[in-house]
Amino acid sequence: MHVTLCLDRNPDEPCCKLLFRDGDGGSKIGFMLLACEEHSSSLRGMWISESLRGCGLSKELLAVWLHLCRLAGLQPTTRTINKPLLSLSLSR
């Protein structure tokens, strides 16, 4: 799996995007939108390819984000998220 950090193109709320691609063909696995502050990183949303949903991948992507926060010395946080499945993954 390859992970790329880039800026999201949403002009209303600038976010960073962690983009996950598979190592073979480079097809998109999913992405996470993160609001970045000086001392924290806030999860704003997540998308996973429909063909890979239901495989527990959201837990893996969350683990990568938490690991990157730890390496960077950032506090992982969330904001209000109206996404029931993502909220369920976070609560686990």
mmCIF file of N, CA and C in Angstrom:
data_model
loop_
_atom_site.group_PDB
_atom_site.id
_atom_site.type_symbol
_atom_site.label_atom_id
_atom_site.label_comp_id
_atom_site.label_asym_id
_atom_site.label_seq_id
_atom_site.Cartn_x
_atom_site.Cartn_y
_atom_site.Cartn_z
ATOM 1 N N MET A 1 0.851 -1.171 0.000
ATOM 2 C CA MET A 1 0.000 0.000 0.000
ATOM 3 C C MET A 1 0.900 1.239 0.000
ATOM 4 N N HIS A 2 0.558 2.192 -0.831
ATOM 5 C CA HIS A 2 1.267 3.465 -0.896
ATOM 6 C C HIS A 2 0.384 4.541 -0.290
ATOM 7 N N VAL A 3 0.980 5.418 0.515
ATOM 8 C CA VAL A 3 0.251 6.509 1.153
ATOM 9 C C VAL A 3 0.857 7.828 0.692
ATOM 10 N N THR A 4 -0.010 8.734 0.235
ATOM 11 C CA THR A 4 0.417 10.050 -0.221
ATOM 12 C C THR A 4 -0.338 11.105 0.563
ATOM 13 N N LEU A 5 0.349 12.156 0.951
ATOM 14 C CA LEU A 5 -0.270 13.294 1.619
ATOM 15 C C LEU A 5 -0.350 14.432 0.619
ATOM 16 N N CYS A 6 -1.557 14.984 0.436
ATOM 17 C CA CYS A 6 -1.727 16.102 -0.488
ATOM 18 C C CYS A 6 -2.805 17.034 0.063
ATOM 19 N N LEU A 7 -2.998 18.172 -0.565
ATOM 20 C CA LEU A 7 -4.054 19.094 -0.168
ATOM 21 C C LEU A 7 -5.344 18.717 -0.871
ATOM 22 N N ASP A 8 -6.447 18.790 -0.135
ATOM 23 C CA ASP A 8 -7.759 18.571 -0.726
ATOM 24 C C ASP A 8 -8.151 19.831 -1.492
ATOM 25 N N ARG A 9 -8.968 19.686 -2.509
ATOM 26 C CA ARG A 9 -9.329 20.822 -3.357
ATOM 27 C C ARG A 9 -10.572 21.573 -2.911
ATOM 28 N N ASN A 10 -11.148 21.223 -1.756
ATOM 29 C CA ASN A 10 -12.353 21.898 -1.271
ATOM 30 C C ASN A 10 -11.986 23.303 -0.796
ATOM 31 N N PRO A 11 -12.486 24.355 -1.470
ATOM 32 C CA PRO A 11 -12.116 25.715 -1.074
ATOM 33 C C PRO A 11 -12.822 26.185 0.208
ATOM 34 N N ASP A 12 -13.921 25.531 0.590
ATOM 35 C CA ASP A 12 -14.680 25.966 1.763
ATOM 36 C C ASP A 12 -13.970 25.635 3.074
ATOM 37 N N GLU A 13 -13.319 24.517 3.131
ATOM 38 C CA GLU A 13 -12.563 24.140 4.323
ATOM 39 C C GLU A 13 -11.311 23.383 3.891
ATOM 40 N N PRO A 14 -10.196 24.076 3.894
ATOM 41 C CA PRO A 14 -8.951 23.421 3.470
ATOM 42 C C PRO A 14 -8.623 22.235 4.373
ATOM 43 N N CYS A 15 -8.308 21.120 3.777
ATOM 44 C CA CYS A 15 -7.943 19.906 4.501
ATOM 45 C C CYS A 15 -6.761 19.254 3.797
ATOM 46 N N CYS A 16 -6.074 18.421 4.548
ATOM 47 C CA CYS A 16 -5.078 17.535 3.959
ATOM 48 C C CYS A 16 -5.781 16.232 3.626
ATOM 49 N N LYS A 17 -5.262 15.541 2.642
ATOM 50 C CA LYS A 17 -5.839 14.255 2.253
ATOM 51 C C LYS A 17 -4.742 13.203 2.315
ATOM 52 N N LEU A 18 -5.005 12.131 3.079
ATOM 53 C CA LEU A 18 -4.153 10.953 3.043
ATOM 54 C C LEU A 18 -4.767 10.035 2.001
ATOM 55 N N LEU A 19 -4.057 9.813 0.923
ATOM 56 C CA LEU A 19 -4.559 8.999 -0.182
ATOM 57 C C LEU A 19 -3.858 7.654 -0.160
ATOM 58 N N PHE A 20 -4.640 6.583 -0.145
ATOM 59 C CA PHE A 20 -4.125 5.217 -0.084
ATOM 60 C C PHE A 20 -4.339 4.548 -1.440
ATOM 61 N N ARG A 21 -3.253 4.008 -1.999
ATOM 62 C CA ARG A 21 -3.319 3.275 -3.271
ATOM 63 C C ARG A 21 -2.664 1.917 -3.087
ATOM 64 N N ASP A 22 -3.113 0.946 -3.886
ATOM 65 C CA ASP A 22 -2.481 -0.372 -3.752
ATOM 66 C C ASP A 22 -1.102 -0.335 -4.397
ATOM 67 N N GLY A 23 -0.254 -1.244 -3.971
ATOM 68 C CA GLY A 23 1.137 -1.244 -4.413
ATOM 69 C C GLY A 23 1.334 -1.747 -5.818
ATOM 70 N N ASP A 24 0.364 -2.492 -6.359
ATOM 71 C CA ASP A 24 0.549 -3.105 -7.679
ATOM 72 C C ASP A 24 0.203 -2.147 -8.815
ATOM 73 N N GLY A 25 -1.073 -1.898 -8.976
ATOM 74 C CA GLY A 25 -1.517 -1.080 -10.101
ATOM 75 C C GLY A 25 -1.733 0.370 -9.765
ATOM 76 N N GLY A 26 -1.605 0.718 -8.516
ATOM 77 C CA GLY A 26 -1.820 2.101 -8.134
ATOM 78 C C GLY A 26 -3.277 2.504 -8.062
ATOM 79 N N SER A 27 -4.206 1.520 -8.043
ATOM 80 C CA SER A 27 -5.617 1.885 -7.965
ATOM 81 C C SER A 27 -5.937 2.425 -6.576
ATOM 82 N N LYS A 28 -6.893 3.347 -6.523
ATOM 83 C CA LYS A 28 -7.244 4.024 -5.293
ATOM 84 C C LYS A 28 -7.971 3.080 -4.341
ATOM 85 N N ILE A 29 -7.447 2.953 -3.130
ATOM 86 C CA ILE A 29 -8.069 2.148 -2.077
ATOM 87 C C ILE A 29 -9.041 3.014 -1.286
ATOM 88 N N GLY A 30 -8.606 4.214 -0.953
ATOM 89 C CA GLY A 30 -9.443 5.118 -0.192
ATOM 90 C C GLY A 30 -8.669 6.361 0.199
ATOM 91 N N PHE A 31 -9.336 7.240 0.953
ATOM 92 C CA PHE A 31 -8.655 8.427 1.452
ATOM 93 C C PHE A 31 -9.292 8.886 2.747
ATOM 94 N N MET A 32 -8.543 9.696 3.481
ATOM 95 C CA MET A 32 -9.012 10.322 4.709
ATOM 96 C C MET A 32 -8.802 11.816 4.567
ATOM 97 N N LEU A 33 -9.790 12.617 4.971
ATOM 98 C CA LEU A 33 -9.654 14.066 4.990
ATOM 99 C C LEU A 33 -9.321 14.488 6.411
ATOM 100 N N LEU A 34 -8.284 15.316 6.540
ATOM 101 C CA LEU A 34 -7.789 15.722 7.852
ATOM 102 C C LEU A 34 -7.637 17.234 7.911
ATOM 103 N N ALA A 35 -8.233 17.841 8.937
ATOM 104 C CA ALA A 35 -7.998 19.258 9.201
ATOM 105 C C ALA A 35 -6.738 19.331 10.051
ATOM 106 N N CYS A 36 -5.811 20.170 9.658
ATOM 107 C CA CYS A 36 -4.525 20.232 10.349
ATOM 108 C C CYS A 36 -4.408 21.532 11.135
ATOM 109 N N GLU A 37 -4.101 21.402 12.392
ATOM 110 C CA GLU A 37 -3.841 22.530 13.272
ATOM 111 C C GLU A 37 -2.383 22.451 13.700
ATOM 112 N N GLU A 38 -1.944 23.420 14.488
ATOM 113 C CA GLU A 38 -0.547 23.450 14.898
ATOM 114 C C GLU A 38 -0.151 22.232 15.735
ATOM 115 N N HIS A 39 -1.057 21.801 16.638
ATOM 116 C CA HIS A 39 -0.722 20.708 17.544
ATOM 117 C C HIS A 39 -1.677 19.518 17.427
ATOM 118 N N SER A 40 -2.556 19.537 16.427
ATOM 119 C CA SER A 40 -3.528 18.449 16.315
ATOM 120 C C SER A 40 -3.861 18.158 14.855
ATOM 121 N N SER A 41 -4.453 17.001 14.662
ATOM 122 C CA SER A 41 -4.959 16.576 13.361
ATOM 123 C C SER A 41 -6.374 16.060 13.585
ATOM 124 N N SER A 42 -7.348 16.657 12.906
ATOM 125 C CA SER A 42 -8.757 16.294 13.097
ATOM 126 C C SER A 42 -9.280 15.517 11.906
ATOM 127 N N LEU A 43 -9.845 14.369 12.178
ATOM 128 C CA LEU A 43 -10.458 13.554 11.130
ATOM 129 C C LEU A 43 -11.744 14.213 10.669
ATOM 130 N N ARG A 44 -11.837 14.496 9.358
ATOM 131 C CA ARG A 44 -13.018 15.153 8.786
ATOM 132 C C ARG A 44 -13.874 14.189 7.973
ATOM 133 N N GLY A 45 -13.291 13.110 7.489
ATOM 134 C CA GLY A 45 -14.054 12.164 6.691
ATOM 135 C C GLY A 45 -13.162 11.076 6.135
ATOM 136 N N MET A 46 -13.819 10.051 5.604
ATOM 137 C CA MET A 46 -13.092 8.916 5.037
ATOM 138 C C MET A 46 -13.922 8.339 3.898
ATOM 139 N N TRP A 47 -13.241 7.859 2.871
ATOM 140 C CA TRP A 47 -13.881 7.168 1.764
ATOM 141 C C TRP A 47 -13.074 5.918 1.470
ATOM 142 N N ILE A 48 -13.767 4.807 1.254
ATOM 143 C CA ILE A 48 -13.121 3.543 0.881
ATOM 144 C C ILE A 48 -13.792 3.035 -0.389
ATOM 145 N N SER A 49 -12.987 2.534 -1.306
ATOM 146 C CA SER A 49 -13.501 1.993 -2.560
ATOM 147 C C SER A 49 -14.619 0.979 -2.278
ATOM 148 N N GLU A 50 -15.688 1.070 -3.040
ATOM 149 C CA GLU A 50 -16.843 0.187 -2.812
ATOM 150 C C GLU A 50 -16.472 -1.284 -2.856
ATOM 151 N N SER A 51 -15.535 -1.651 -3.706
ATOM 152 C CA SER A 51 -15.159 -3.065 -3.831
ATOM 153 C C SER A 51 -14.420 -3.583 -2.598
ATOM 154 N N LEU A 52 -13.931 -2.682 -1.748
ATOM 155 C CA LEU A 52 -13.162 -3.083 -0.564
ATOM 156 C C LEU A 52 -13.914 -2.861 0.746
ATOM 157 N N ARG A 53 -15.124 -2.370 0.665
ATOM 158 C CA ARG A 53 -15.893 -2.103 1.886
ATOM 159 C C ARG A 53 -16.313 -3.404 2.562
ATOM 160 N N GLY A 54 -16.394 -3.367 3.878
ATOM 161 C CA GLY A 54 -16.807 -4.536 4.645
ATOM 162 C C GLY A 54 -15.668 -5.478 4.977
ATOM 163 N N CYS A 55 -14.437 -5.078 4.682
ATOM 164 C CA CYS A 55 -13.268 -5.932 4.934
ATOM 165 C C CYS A 55 -12.456 -5.483 6.143
ATOM 166 N N GLY A 56 -12.951 -4.493 6.882
ATOM 167 C CA GLY A 56 -12.211 -3.998 8.038
ATOM 168 C C GLY A 56 -11.123 -3.005 7.683
ATOM 169 N N LEU A 57 -11.160 -2.484 6.472
ATOM 170 C CA LEU A 57 -10.123 -1.575 6.017
ATOM 171 C C LEU A 57 -10.151 -0.237 6.757
ATOM 172 N N SER A 58 -11.320 0.217 7.186
ATOM 173 C CA SER A 58 -11.388 1.499 7.896
ATOM 174 C C SER A 58 -10.547 1.466 9.169
ATOM 175 N N LYS A 59 -10.523 0.334 9.852
ATOM 176 C CA LYS A 59 -9.692 0.204 11.056
ATOM 177 C C LYS A 59 -8.220 0.340 10.709
ATOM 178 N N GLU A 60 -7.810 -0.239 9.590
ATOM 179 C CA GLU A 60 -6.414 -0.155 9.164
ATOM 180 C C GLU A 60 -6.029 1.278 8.807
ATOM 181 N N LEU A 61 -6.909 1.972 8.078
ATOM 182 C CA LEU A 61 -6.612 3.349 7.698
ATOM 183 C C LEU A 61 -6.572 4.253 8.925
ATOM 184 N N LEU A 62 -7.479 4.031 9.874
ATOM 185 C CA LEU A 62 -7.445 4.793 11.123
ATOM 186 C C LEU A 62 -6.150 4.540 11.885
ATOM 187 N N ALA A 63 -5.683 3.303 11.864
ATOM 188 C CA ALA A 63 -4.427 2.964 12.547
ATOM 189 C C ALA A 63 -3.241 3.693 11.913
ATOM 190 N N VAL A 64 -3.233 3.819 10.586
ATOM 191 C CA VAL A 64 -2.164 4.548 9.906
ATOM 192 C C VAL A 64 -2.186 6.011 10.333
ATOM 193 N N TRP A 65 -3.374 6.622 10.348
ATOM 194 C CA TRP A 65 -3.511 8.022 10.762
ATOM 195 C C TRP A 65 -3.025 8.211 12.197
ATOM 196 N N LEU A 66 -3.444 7.345 13.106
ATOM 197 C CA LEU A 66 -3.022 7.459 14.504
ATOM 198 C C LEU A 66 -1.508 7.300 14.640
ATOM 199 N N HIS A 67 -0.936 6.393 13.866
ATOM 200 C CA HIS A 67 0.516 6.201 13.887
ATOM 201 C C HIS A 67 1.238 7.459 13.391
ATOM 202 N N LEU A 68 0.736 8.059 12.308
ATOM 203 C CA LEU A 68 1.341 9.285 11.787
ATOM 204 C C LEU A 68 1.218 10.432 12.780
ATOM 205 N N CYS A 69 0.087 10.514 13.476
ATOM 206 C CA CYS A 69 -0.083 11.538 14.517
ATOM 207 C C CYS A 69 0.961 11.349 15.609
ATOM 208 N N ARG A 70 1.154 10.117 16.024
ATOM 209 C CA ARG A 70 2.143 9.832 17.068
ATOM 210 C C ARG A 70 3.546 10.228 16.605
ATOM 211 N N LEU A 71 3.906 9.863 15.383
ATOM 212 C CA LEU A 71 5.236 10.200 14.856
ATOM 213 C C LEU A 71 5.450 11.715 14.768
ATOM 214 N N ALA A 72 4.385 12.447 14.425
ATOM 215 C CA ALA A 72 4.490 13.897 14.255
ATOM 216 C C ALA A 72 4.261 14.663 15.557
ATOM 217 N N GLY A 73 3.902 13.960 16.628
ATOM 218 C CA GLY A 73 3.632 14.635 17.896
ATOM 219 C C GLY A 73 2.335 15.428 17.881
ATOM 220 N N LEU A 74 1.358 14.986 17.086
ATOM 221 C CA LEU A 74 0.069 15.663 16.982
ATOM 222 C C LEU A 74 -0.996 14.931 17.788
ATOM 223 N N GLN A 75 -1.922 15.684 18.346
ATOM 224 C CA GLN A 75 -3.059 15.110 19.070
ATOM 225 C C GLN A 75 -4.128 14.740 18.050
ATOM 226 N N PRO A 76 -4.497 13.459 17.934
ATOM 227 C CA PRO A 76 -5.591 13.092 17.015
ATOM 228 C C PRO A 76 -6.933 13.489 17.632
ATOM 229 N N THR A 77 -7.746 14.178 16.856
ATOM 230 C CA THR A 77 -9.059 14.617 17.320
ATOM 231 C C THR A 77 -10.085 14.394 16.218
ATOM 232 N N THR A 78 -11.333 14.603 16.555
ATOM 233 C CA THR A 78 -12.396 14.572 15.552
ATOM 234 C C THR A 78 -13.254 15.812 15.729
ATOM 235 N N ARG A 79 -14.050 16.073 14.748
ATOM 236 C CA ARG A 79 -15.070 17.115 14.813
ATOM 237 C C ARG A 79 -16.398 16.404 14.642
ATOM 238 N N THR A 80 -17.474 17.132 14.658
ATOM 239 C CA THR A 80 -18.768 16.507 14.451
ATOM 240 C C THR A 80 -18.778 15.821 13.092
ATOM 241 N N ILE A 81 -19.079 14.527 13.111
ATOM 242 C CA ILE A 81 -19.099 13.735 11.882
ATOM 243 C C ILE A 81 -20.477 13.086 11.769
ATOM 244 N N ASN A 82 -21.193 13.401 10.715
ATOM 245 C CA ASN A 82 -22.506 12.816 10.494
ATOM 246 C C ASN A 82 -22.360 11.585 9.595
ATOM 247 N N LYS A 83 -21.537 10.657 10.043
ATOM 248 C CA LYS A 83 -21.262 9.423 9.298
ATOM 249 C C LYS A 83 -21.337 8.268 10.298
ATOM 250 N N PRO A 84 -22.467 7.603 10.412
ATOM 251 C CA PRO A 84 -22.633 6.573 11.440
ATOM 252 C C PRO A 84 -21.616 5.451 11.387
ATOM 253 N N LEU A 85 -21.245 4.950 10.212
ATOM 254 C CA LEU A 85 -20.284 3.857 10.135
ATOM 255 C C LEU A 85 -18.892 4.289 10.573
ATOM 256 N N LEU A 86 -18.502 5.506 10.200
ATOM 257 C CA LEU A 86 -17.203 6.012 10.622
ATOM 258 C C LEU A 86 -17.193 6.236 12.129
ATOM 259 N N SER A 87 -18.282 6.757 12.666
ATOM 260 C CA SER A 87 -18.378 6.944 14.121
ATOM 261 C C SER A 87 -18.260 5.613 14.846
ATOM 262 N N LEU A 88 -18.845 4.567 14.302
ATOM 263 C CA LEU A 88 -18.759 3.240 14.895
ATOM 264 C C LEU A 88 -17.304 2.745 14.910
ATOM 265 N N SER A 89 -16.586 2.942 13.802
ATOM 266 C CA SER A 89 -15.172 2.537 13.745
ATOM 267 C C SER A 89 -14.346 3.302 14.748
ATOM 268 N N LEU A 90 -14.610 4.587 14.903
ATOM 269 C CA LEU A 90 -13.847 5.390 15.855
ATOM 270 C C LEU A 90 -14.107 4.963 17.297
ATOM 271 N N SER A 91 -15.350 4.604 17.594
ATOM 272 C CA SER A 91 -15.684 4.228 18.966
ATOM 273 C C SER A 91 -15.052 2.889 19.343
ATOM 274 N N ARG A 92 -14.744 2.053 18.369
ATOM 275 C CA ARG A 92 -14.086 0.772 18.659
ATOM 276 C C ARG A 92 -12.635 0.998 18.970
#
